[in-house]
Phi, psi and omega in degrees: 000134179279149175232155179239143180273125176240177184300332179254017174118181182295142177238139176286159179304327181300327177302315182287325176297320178287331181283332186305313180299323179292319178295316179300317178298317178297319179297317178299318178297316180297315179297319179296317178296319180296313181297325183269357179082015180269078176204161178237110181268127174242142181240144173252128177274103181272001185294136170229180181303322183256356186290135178229015177149161177253126182261333185204159177199162172211149181214163172218195183292338184256328189215160171237129178247126182235145175252128188246161178291340180277016176078011183247162171242129180244136176253122184248144173287125185295328183273317183268344183064020176273147177285120178277317185210151170238121181262130180236151180161323177291150176250010176217171181305143177272111189263336183206155179201160172205143176226161172225199184289350183245317189225157166247129178246129184233147175240147190221165173288352174280003177074014178251160169244132181237147180243128184237148173286122185293335183273319185260338184082004181290135175285125186258322183210154172233129179256122179245109180214306183291152180259353175221184186308138174274113189270330183202153176211153175216138181234131180203124175047054174082002178238132174241138177240129177237151174229156189220161174296343178284008176070031178234155171240127179247135179248115187255137169277121182243156177241128177290153352261352195246029168133215196263116178261317183288143177247027178215162176208167174262129181250122179251128180228192183297312185233021181212158175217112182213156176267130183232153173277146177232167177251132175244119181261117175280124181259358177241151181294000000 
């Protein structure tokens, strides 16, 4: 039997087969509401003096976290749509992000991955490994995987809850597979 990894662990295929009718019903309701005009659209104005677009986002019941082309990460209140915090530190567009109850992890065209405290917005760590833009990242159960325009995938050993413990990663490239040392810069004492 095949299993799929979800946020709370592996799920058997039967879970998804049973879930499918409910998802299909929800899609039909959304489409019917859209066609009949039964929806309430709210907009967040992400524009700043330098802002030229939003590249990525994630949200939950309390907040929306967005990565912008102006090198910032903005945390928005989900109910009021007001900006709670603006995180600065990247020197290139924020292309990807993921957060959990402890940290926000962001990847940028400046080729770095940064770890932020989700509650305070403080930058906790900077990961310097990729040589070009970090295009995507995923974090799950102590492992983070990043991919880059430099044609590599890096697999990081992470330590819960506050960031990067491992100082090595596996680098996968076109014609090589090797273990490399990386530098992790602690930005807090």
